């Protein structure tokens, strides 16, 4: 990720990571007890229609699954309120390629569509964790500017990014989560929910040998719940021998930065 290299790189190093699709990342988050929307990853139009019909409220979000950010701006994310539109979205994208600001001109292939329940969003936040390579520590970043590319926030309004550096011996601490929550304007039960997510993300980051865990957006719903609405997760390929099932499902990405 470019943001990682711009903010944290020291000298020349090689980044080797295993990228996972959004639906795969959310499956991991769900298994770790983190709040994610209910949804199904579908491989054909019939599966998309069947998944839509299971969604509450007669509405769903359909999302192209591709190794690229910016899918929404490229038309790869849509709210649909009937099965006909859900099928049309699947027919348009499955077997084709999506081009975003993060892809090459030929784009990325689309072989799955994620169908998710649609909730009411009051606020969009950002919460991510990566490795600060200069200190070899996990660093969390949070921002009130959820739903926006964090690289853009870092370049234009860096004062809106708040950080917490994790001590490798003590681990993530609740007071660090509360400090970030306060800066994000979260209080009461929302602060408690945020703290649980923060600690859970750190545990997951360590246990799964991650190089990046990004929740963007992390949303506050109108009924005062915090949900991981979108997720990006990269696994350090050097540790894949410990996580063999990921090596069968993800894509390896090797990059050298200065």
PDB file of C-alpha atoms in Angstrom, residues 21-246:
ATOM      1  CA  UNK A  21     -11.004 -10.058  -1.282  1.00  0.00           C
ATOM      2  CA  UNK A  22     -13.402  -8.050   0.859  1.00  0.00           C
ATOM      3  CA  UNK A  23     -15.677 -11.032   1.475  1.00  0.00           C
ATOM      4  CA  UNK A  24     -12.685 -13.128   2.592  1.00  0.00           C
ATOM      5  CA  UNK A  25     -11.459 -10.363   4.905  1.00  0.00           C
ATOM      6  CA  UNK A  26     -14.919  -9.984   6.426  1.00  0.00           C
ATOM      7  CA  UNK A  27     -15.152 -13.720   7.001  1.00  0.00           C
ATOM      8  CA  UNK A  28     -11.966 -13.499   9.048  1.00  0.00           C
ATOM      9  CA  UNK A  29     -13.255 -10.470  10.964  1.00  0.00           C
ATOM     10  CA  UNK A  30     -16.539 -12.228  11.677  1.00  0.00           C
ATOM     11  CA  UNK A  31     -14.732 -15.309  12.995  1.00  0.00           C
ATOM     12  CA  UNK A  32     -12.743 -13.014  15.291  1.00  0.00           C
ATOM     13  CA  UNK A  33     -15.953 -11.590  16.766  1.00  0.00           C
ATOM     14  CA  UNK A  34     -15.791  -8.228  14.999  1.00  0.00           C
ATOM     15  CA  UNK A  35     -19.088  -6.716  13.792  1.00  0.00           C
ATOM     16  CA  UNK A  36     -19.594  -7.001  10.021  1.00  0.00           C
ATOM     17  CA  UNK A  37     -22.789  -6.926   7.925  1.00  0.00           C
ATOM     18  CA  UNK A  38     -24.453 -10.179   6.967  1.00  0.00           C
ATOM     19  CA  UNK A  39     -23.739 -11.086   3.373  1.00  0.00           C
ATOM     20  CA  UNK A  40     -22.989 -13.753   0.795  1.00  0.00           C
ATOM     21  CA  UNK A  41     -20.323 -13.988  -1.904  1.00  0.00           C
ATOM     22  CA  UNK A  42     -21.896 -15.156  -5.167  1.00  0.00           C
ATOM     23  CA  UNK A  43     -20.411 -16.594  -8.357  1.00  0.00           C
ATOM     24  CA  UNK A  44     -23.396 -16.247 -10.719  1.00  0.00           C
ATOM     25  CA  UNK A  45     -26.591 -14.252 -11.220  1.00  0.00           C
ATOM     26  CA  UNK A  46     -28.835 -16.940  -9.739  1.00  0.00           C
ATOM     27  CA  UNK A  47     -26.843 -16.930  -6.502  1.00  0.00           C
ATOM     28  CA  UNK A  48     -27.017 -13.124  -6.395  1.00  0.00           C
ATOM     29  CA  UNK A  49     -30.834 -13.176  -6.705  1.00  0.00           C
ATOM     30  CA  UNK A  50     -31.122 -15.877  -4.034  1.00  0.00           C
ATOM     31  CA  UNK A  51     -28.862 -13.902  -1.689  1.00  0.00           C
ATOM     32  CA  UNK A  52     -30.808 -10.685  -2.311  1.00  0.00           C
ATOM     33  CA  UNK A  53     -34.066 -12.409  -1.409  1.00  0.00           C
ATOM     34  CA  UNK A  54     -32.602 -13.318   1.989  1.00  0.00           C
ATOM     35  CA  UNK A  55     -31.712  -9.719   2.852  1.00  0.00           C
ATOM     36  CA  UNK A  56     -34.009  -7.944   5.346  1.00  0.00           C
ATOM     37  CA  UNK A  57     -36.002  -4.909   4.287  1.00  0.00           C
ATOM     38  CA  UNK A  58     -36.037  -5.713   0.571  1.00  0.00           C
ATOM     39  CA  UNK A  59     -32.793  -3.819  -0.007  1.00  0.00           C
ATOM     40  CA  UNK A  60     -29.154  -4.825  -0.343  1.00  0.00           C
ATOM     41  CA  UNK A  61     -25.722  -3.562  -1.317  1.00  0.00           C
ATOM     42  CA  UNK A  62     -24.078  -5.420  -4.208  1.00  0.00           C
ATOM     43  CA  UNK A  63     -20.300  -5.135  -4.490  1.00  0.00           C
ATOM     44  CA  UNK A  64     -17.831  -6.218  -7.134  1.00  0.00           C
ATOM     45  CA  UNK A  65     -15.046  -8.284  -5.574  1.00  0.00           C
ATOM     46  CA  UNK A  66     -11.699  -7.246  -7.059  1.00  0.00           C
ATOM     47  CA  UNK A  67      -8.183  -6.547  -5.806  1.00  0.00           C
ATOM     48  CA  UNK A  68      -8.569  -2.767  -6.064  1.00  0.00           C
ATOM     49  CA  UNK A  69      -9.812   0.227  -4.144  1.00  0.00           C
ATOM     50  CA  UNK A  70     -12.137   2.796  -5.664  1.00  0.00           C
ATOM     51  CA  UNK A  71     -14.744   0.240  -6.767  1.00  0.00           C
ATOM     52  CA  UNK A  72     -17.606   2.510  -5.777  1.00  0.00           C
ATOM     53  CA  UNK A  73     -16.464   5.368  -7.998  1.00  0.00           C
ATOM     54  CA  UNK A  74     -16.067   2.902 -10.870  1.00  0.00           C
ATOM     55  CA  UNK A  75     -19.666   1.685 -10.526  1.00  0.00           C
ATOM     56  CA  UNK A  76     -18.709  -1.503  -8.733  1.00  0.00           C
ATOM     57  CA  UNK A  77     -20.864  -0.863  -5.657  1.00  0.00           C
ATOM     58  CA  UNK A  78     -24.620  -0.269  -5.816  1.00  0.00           C
ATOM     59  CA  UNK A  79     -27.650  -0.240  -3.524  1.00  0.00           C
ATOM     60  CA  UNK A  80     -30.496  -2.240  -5.056  1.00  0.00           C
ATOM     61  CA  UNK A  81     -34.087  -2.611  -3.882  1.00  0.00           C
ATOM     62  CA  UNK A  82     -35.285  -5.418  -6.146  1.00  0.00           C
ATOM     63  CA  UNK A  83     -34.027  -8.734  -7.468  1.00  0.00           C
ATOM     64  CA  UNK A  84     -34.137  -7.548 -11.082  1.00  0.00           C
ATOM     65  CA  UNK A  85     -31.580  -4.804 -10.428  1.00  0.00           C
ATOM     66  CA  UNK A  86     -29.430  -7.196  -8.405  1.00  0.00           C
ATOM     67  CA  UNK A  87     -29.375  -9.643 -11.329  1.00  0.00           C
ATOM     68  CA  UNK A  88     -28.624  -6.873 -13.831  1.00  0.00           C
ATOM     69  CA  UNK A  89     -25.643  -5.780 -11.712  1.00  0.00           C
ATOM     70  CA  UNK A  90     -24.326  -9.344 -11.607  1.00  0.00           C
ATOM     71  CA  UNK A  91     -24.852  -9.833 -15.351  1.00  0.00           C
ATOM     72  CA  UNK A  92     -22.928  -6.618 -16.034  1.00  0.00           C
ATOM     73  CA  UNK A  93     -19.872  -7.425 -13.921  1.00  0.00           C
ATOM     74  CA  UNK A  94     -19.368 -11.169 -13.543  1.00  0.00           C
ATOM     75  CA  UNK A  95     -16.796 -12.358 -16.062  1.00  0.00           C
ATOM     76  CA  UNK A  96     -15.762  -8.799 -16.903  1.00  0.00           C
ATOM     77  CA  UNK A  97     -13.066  -6.483 -15.552  1.00  0.00           C
ATOM     78  CA  UNK A  98     -13.255  -3.361 -13.406  1.00  0.00           C
ATOM     79  CA  UNK A  99     -10.919  -0.395 -13.878  1.00  0.00           C
ATOM     80  CA  UNK A 100     -10.288   1.931 -10.920  1.00  0.00           C
ATOM     81  CA  UNK A 101      -7.662   4.487  -9.958  1.00  0.00           C
ATOM     82  CA  UNK A 102      -5.688   1.648  -8.324  1.00  0.00           C
ATOM     83  CA  UNK A 103      -5.648  -0.733 -11.289  1.00  0.00           C
ATOM     84  CA  UNK A 104      -3.755  -0.829 -14.550  1.00  0.00           C
ATOM     85  CA  UNK A 105      -5.563   0.057 -17.763  1.00  0.00           C
ATOM     86  CA  UNK A 106      -6.718  -3.532 -18.257  1.00  0.00           C
ATOM     87  CA  UNK A 107      -8.368  -3.550 -14.828  1.00  0.00           C
ATOM     88  CA  UNK A 108      -9.028  -6.480 -12.507  1.00  0.00           C
ATOM     89  CA  UNK A 109     -11.196  -9.540 -13.246  1.00  0.00           C
ATOM     90  CA  UNK A 110     -14.522  -9.960 -11.452  1.00  0.00           C
ATOM     91  CA  UNK A 111     -15.533 -13.484 -10.508  1.00  0.00           C
ATOM     92  CA  UNK A 112     -17.640 -12.821  -7.413  1.00  0.00           C
ATOM     93  CA  UNK A 113     -20.285 -10.365  -6.228  1.00  0.00           C
ATOM     94  CA  UNK A 114     -20.805  -9.703  -2.512  1.00  0.00           C
ATOM     95  CA  UNK A 115     -24.460  -9.200  -1.544  1.00  0.00           C
ATOM     96  CA  UNK A 116     -24.875  -7.551   1.859  1.00  0.00           C
ATOM     97  CA  UNK A 117     -27.636  -6.257   4.062  1.00  0.00           C
ATOM     98  CA  UNK A 118     -28.205  -2.515   3.843  1.00  0.00           C
ATOM     99  CA  UNK A 119     -28.163  -0.466   7.060  1.00  0.00           C
ATOM    100  CA  UNK A 120     -28.681   3.188   7.958  1.00  0.00           C
ATOM    101  CA  UNK A 121     -25.395   5.047   8.442  1.00  0.00           C
ATOM    102  CA  UNK A 122     -25.049   8.068  10.729  1.00  0.00           C
ATOM    103  CA  UNK A 123     -21.250   8.541  10.540  1.00  0.00           C
ATOM    104  CA  UNK A 124     -18.336   7.132   8.585  1.00  0.00           C
ATOM    105  CA  UNK A 125     -14.959   6.717  10.312  1.00  0.00           C
ATOM    106  CA  UNK A 126     -11.632   5.133   9.437  1.00  0.00           C
ATOM    107  CA  UNK A 127      -9.624   2.649  11.509  1.00  0.00           C
ATOM    108  CA  UNK A 128      -6.548   0.842  10.247  1.00  0.00           C
ATOM    109  CA  UNK A 129      -3.419  -0.884  11.448  1.00  0.00           C
ATOM    110  CA  UNK A 130      -0.099  -1.503   9.728  1.00  0.00           C
ATOM    111  CA  UNK A 131       3.586  -1.904  10.556  1.00  0.00           C
ATOM    112  CA  UNK A 132       5.785   1.100  11.312  1.00  0.00           C
ATOM    113  CA  UNK A 133       8.941  -0.297   9.770  1.00  0.00           C
ATOM    114  CA  UNK A 134      11.206   2.289  11.385  1.00  0.00           C
ATOM    115  CA  UNK A 135      10.298   1.040  14.879  1.00  0.00           C
ATOM    116  CA  UNK A 136       9.028  -2.468  13.983  1.00  0.00           C
ATOM    117  CA  UNK A 137       5.787  -1.820  15.840  1.00  0.00           C
ATOM    118  CA  UNK A 138       2.120  -2.001  14.985  1.00  0.00           C
ATOM    119  CA  UNK A 139       0.602   1.437  14.563  1.00  0.00           C
ATOM    120  CA  UNK A 140      -3.123   2.142  14.512  1.00  0.00           C
ATOM    121  CA  UNK A 141      -4.523   5.073  12.578  1.00  0.00           C
ATOM    122  CA  UNK A 142      -7.992   6.519  13.030  1.00  0.00           C
ATOM    123  CA  UNK A 143      -9.785   9.361  11.316  1.00  0.00           C
ATOM    124  CA  UNK A 144     -13.154  11.081  11.194  1.00  0.00           C
ATOM    125  CA  UNK A 145     -12.833  11.037   7.392  1.00  0.00           C
ATOM    126  CA  UNK A 146     -14.150   7.549   6.764  1.00  0.00           C
ATOM    127  CA  UNK A 147     -15.098   6.496   3.251  1.00  0.00           C
ATOM    128  CA  UNK A 148     -12.242   8.555   1.788  1.00  0.00           C
ATOM    129  CA  UNK A 149      -8.918   7.176   0.573  1.00  0.00           C
ATOM    130  CA  UNK A 150      -6.651   7.540   3.598  1.00  0.00           C
ATOM    131  CA  UNK A 151      -3.776   8.558   1.295  1.00  0.00           C
ATOM    132  CA  UNK A 152      -5.823  11.601   0.302  1.00  0.00           C
ATOM    133  CA  UNK A 153      -6.556  12.475   3.930  1.00  0.00           C
ATOM    134  CA  UNK A 154      -2.848  12.135   4.788  1.00  0.00           C
ATOM    135  CA  UNK A 155      -1.890  14.451   1.935  1.00  0.00           C
ATOM    136  CA  UNK A 156      -4.568  17.105   2.346  1.00  0.00           C
ATOM    137  CA  UNK A 157      -5.602  17.090   6.032  1.00  0.00           C
ATOM    138  CA  UNK A 158      -3.004  15.114   8.032  1.00  0.00           C
ATOM    139  CA  UNK A 159      -4.255  16.683  11.260  1.00  0.00           C
ATOM    140  CA  UNK A 160      -7.376  14.521  10.905  1.00  0.00           C
ATOM    141  CA  UNK A 161      -5.377  11.307  11.325  1.00  0.00           C
ATOM    142  CA  UNK A 162      -4.800  10.107  14.876  1.00  0.00           C
ATOM    143  CA  UNK A 163      -2.307   7.387  15.794  1.00  0.00           C
ATOM    144  CA  UNK A 164      -1.643   4.849  18.524  1.00  0.00           C
ATOM    145  CA  UNK A 165       1.629   2.908  18.584  1.00  0.00           C
ATOM    146  CA  UNK A 166       1.412  -0.564  20.130  1.00  0.00           C
ATOM    147  CA  UNK A 167       4.103  -1.714  22.524  1.00  0.00           C
ATOM    148  CA  UNK A 168       5.137  -5.234  21.425  1.00  0.00           C
ATOM    149  CA  UNK A 169       5.427  -6.420  25.046  1.00  0.00           C
ATOM    150  CA  UNK A 170       2.365  -4.804  26.620  1.00  0.00           C
ATOM    151  CA  UNK A 171       0.181  -5.110  23.539  1.00  0.00           C
ATOM    152  CA  UNK A 172      -2.791  -2.905  22.709  1.00  0.00           C
ATOM    153  CA  UNK A 173      -4.273  -1.227  25.765  1.00  0.00           C
ATOM    154  CA  UNK A 174      -7.863  -0.090  26.405  1.00  0.00           C
ATOM    155  CA  UNK A 175      -6.691   3.426  27.271  1.00  0.00           C
ATOM    156  CA  UNK A 176      -5.253   3.755  23.747  1.00  0.00           C
ATOM    157  CA  UNK A 177      -8.610   2.814  22.275  1.00  0.00           C
ATOM    158  CA  UNK A 178     -10.431   5.281  24.523  1.00  0.00           C
ATOM    159  CA  UNK A 179      -8.024   8.057  23.547  1.00  0.00           C
ATOM    160  CA  UNK A 180      -8.681   7.430  19.849  1.00  0.00           C
ATOM    161  CA  UNK A 181     -12.430   7.137  20.431  1.00  0.00           C
ATOM    162  CA  UNK A 182     -12.462  10.497  22.225  1.00  0.00           C
ATOM    163  CA  UNK A 183     -10.690  12.143  19.279  1.00  0.00           C
ATOM    164  CA  UNK A 184     -13.283  10.621  16.960  1.00  0.00           C
ATOM    165  CA  UNK A 185     -16.095  12.054  19.055  1.00  0.00           C
ATOM    166  CA  UNK A 186     -17.275   8.709  20.437  1.00  0.00           C
ATOM    167  CA  UNK A 187     -18.571   8.528  23.999  1.00  0.00           C
ATOM    168  CA  UNK A 188     -20.520   6.191  26.255  1.00  0.00           C
ATOM    169  CA  UNK A 189     -21.513   2.871  24.716  1.00  0.00           C
ATOM    170  CA  UNK A 190     -19.985   3.828  21.360  1.00  0.00           C
ATOM    171  CA  UNK A 191     -16.611   4.232  23.070  1.00  0.00           C
ATOM    172  CA  UNK A 192     -17.022   0.765  24.605  1.00  0.00           C
ATOM    173  CA  UNK A 193     -17.844  -0.739  21.204  1.00  0.00           C
ATOM    174  CA  UNK A 194     -14.872   1.018  19.606  1.00  0.00           C
ATOM    175  CA  UNK A 195     -12.552  -0.254  22.345  1.00  0.00           C
ATOM    176  CA  UNK A 196     -13.686  -3.835  21.758  1.00  0.00           C
ATOM    177  CA  UNK A 197     -13.104  -3.470  18.004  1.00  0.00           C
ATOM    178  CA  UNK A 198      -9.682  -1.868  18.524  1.00  0.00           C
ATOM    179  CA  UNK A 199      -8.508  -4.655  20.835  1.00  0.00           C
ATOM    180  CA  UNK A 200      -9.984  -7.318  18.574  1.00  0.00           C
ATOM    181  CA  UNK A 201      -8.248  -5.894  15.518  1.00  0.00           C
ATOM    182  CA  UNK A 202      -4.898  -5.887  17.290  1.00  0.00           C
ATOM    183  CA  UNK A 203      -5.351  -9.510  18.393  1.00  0.00           C
ATOM    184  CA  UNK A 204      -6.263 -10.489  14.843  1.00  0.00           C
ATOM    185  CA  UNK A 205      -3.329  -8.524  13.391  1.00  0.00           C
ATOM    186  CA  UNK A 206      -0.856 -10.446  15.537  1.00  0.00           C
ATOM    187  CA  UNK A 207      -2.446 -13.893  15.300  1.00  0.00           C
ATOM    188  CA  UNK A 208      -2.816 -13.816  11.510  1.00  0.00           C
ATOM    189  CA  UNK A 209       0.597 -12.214  10.796  1.00  0.00           C
ATOM    190  CA  UNK A 210      -0.974  -9.260   9.006  1.00  0.00           C
ATOM    191  CA  UNK A 211       0.832  -6.400   7.311  1.00  0.00           C
ATOM    192  CA  UNK A 212      -2.347  -4.341   6.896  1.00  0.00           C
ATOM    193  CA  UNK A 213      -5.825  -4.340   8.412  1.00  0.00           C
ATOM    194  CA  UNK A 214      -8.011  -1.496   7.231  1.00  0.00           C
ATOM    195  CA  UNK A 215     -11.660  -0.774   8.051  1.00  0.00           C
ATOM    196  CA  UNK A 216     -12.903   1.962   5.752  1.00  0.00           C
ATOM    197  CA  UNK A 217     -15.492   2.929   6.501  1.00  0.00           C
ATOM    198  CA  UNK A 218     -16.042   1.965  10.098  1.00  0.00           C
ATOM    199  CA  UNK A 219     -19.607   3.186  10.472  1.00  0.00           C
ATOM    200  CA  UNK A 220     -21.819   4.341  13.293  1.00  0.00           C
ATOM    201  CA  UNK A 221     -25.384   3.300  12.483  1.00  0.00           C
ATOM    202  CA  UNK A 222     -28.505   5.289  13.280  1.00  0.00           C
ATOM    203  CA  UNK A 223     -29.279   2.808  16.070  1.00  0.00           C
ATOM    204  CA  UNK A 224     -25.882   3.485  17.699  1.00  0.00           C
ATOM    205  CA  UNK A 225     -23.950   0.420  16.684  1.00  0.00           C
ATOM    206  CA  UNK A 226     -20.458   0.372  15.159  1.00  0.00           C
ATOM    207  CA  UNK A 227     -20.011  -1.892  12.124  1.00  0.00           C
ATOM    208  CA  UNK A 228     -17.030  -2.744   9.922  1.00  0.00           C
ATOM    209  CA  UNK A 229     -18.682  -1.838   6.620  1.00  0.00           C
ATOM    210  CA  UNK A 230     -15.680  -2.449   4.367  1.00  0.00           C
ATOM    211  CA  UNK A 231     -12.428  -4.240   5.087  1.00  0.00           C
ATOM    212  CA  UNK A 232      -9.020  -4.711   3.532  1.00  0.00           C
ATOM    213  CA  UNK A 233      -6.621  -7.284   4.891  1.00  0.00           C
ATOM    214  CA  UNK A 234      -3.096  -8.188   3.768  1.00  0.00           C
ATOM    215  CA  UNK A 235      -1.136 -11.120   5.161  1.00  0.00           C
ATOM    216  CA  UNK A 236       2.652 -11.167   5.262  1.00  0.00           C
ATOM    217  CA  UNK A 237       3.522 -13.805   2.685  1.00  0.00           C
ATOM    218  CA  UNK A 238       6.556 -14.845   4.743  1.00  0.00           C
ATOM    219  CA  UNK A 239       4.109 -16.263   7.301  1.00  0.00           C
ATOM    220  CA  UNK A 240       1.804 -18.096   4.890  1.00  0.00           C
ATOM    221  CA  UNK A 241       3.180 -21.463   5.954  1.00  0.00           C
ATOM    222  CA  UNK A 242       1.198 -20.838   9.149  1.00  0.00           C
ATOM    223  CA  UNK A 243      -1.953 -19.861   7.252  1.00  0.00           C
ATOM    224  CA  UNK A 244      -2.102 -22.242   4.328  1.00  0.00           C
ATOM    225  CA  UNK A 245      -5.797 -21.782   3.609  1.00  0.00           C
ATOM    226  CA  UNK A 246      -5.145 -18.123   2.790  1.00  0.00           C
TER     227      UNK A 246
END
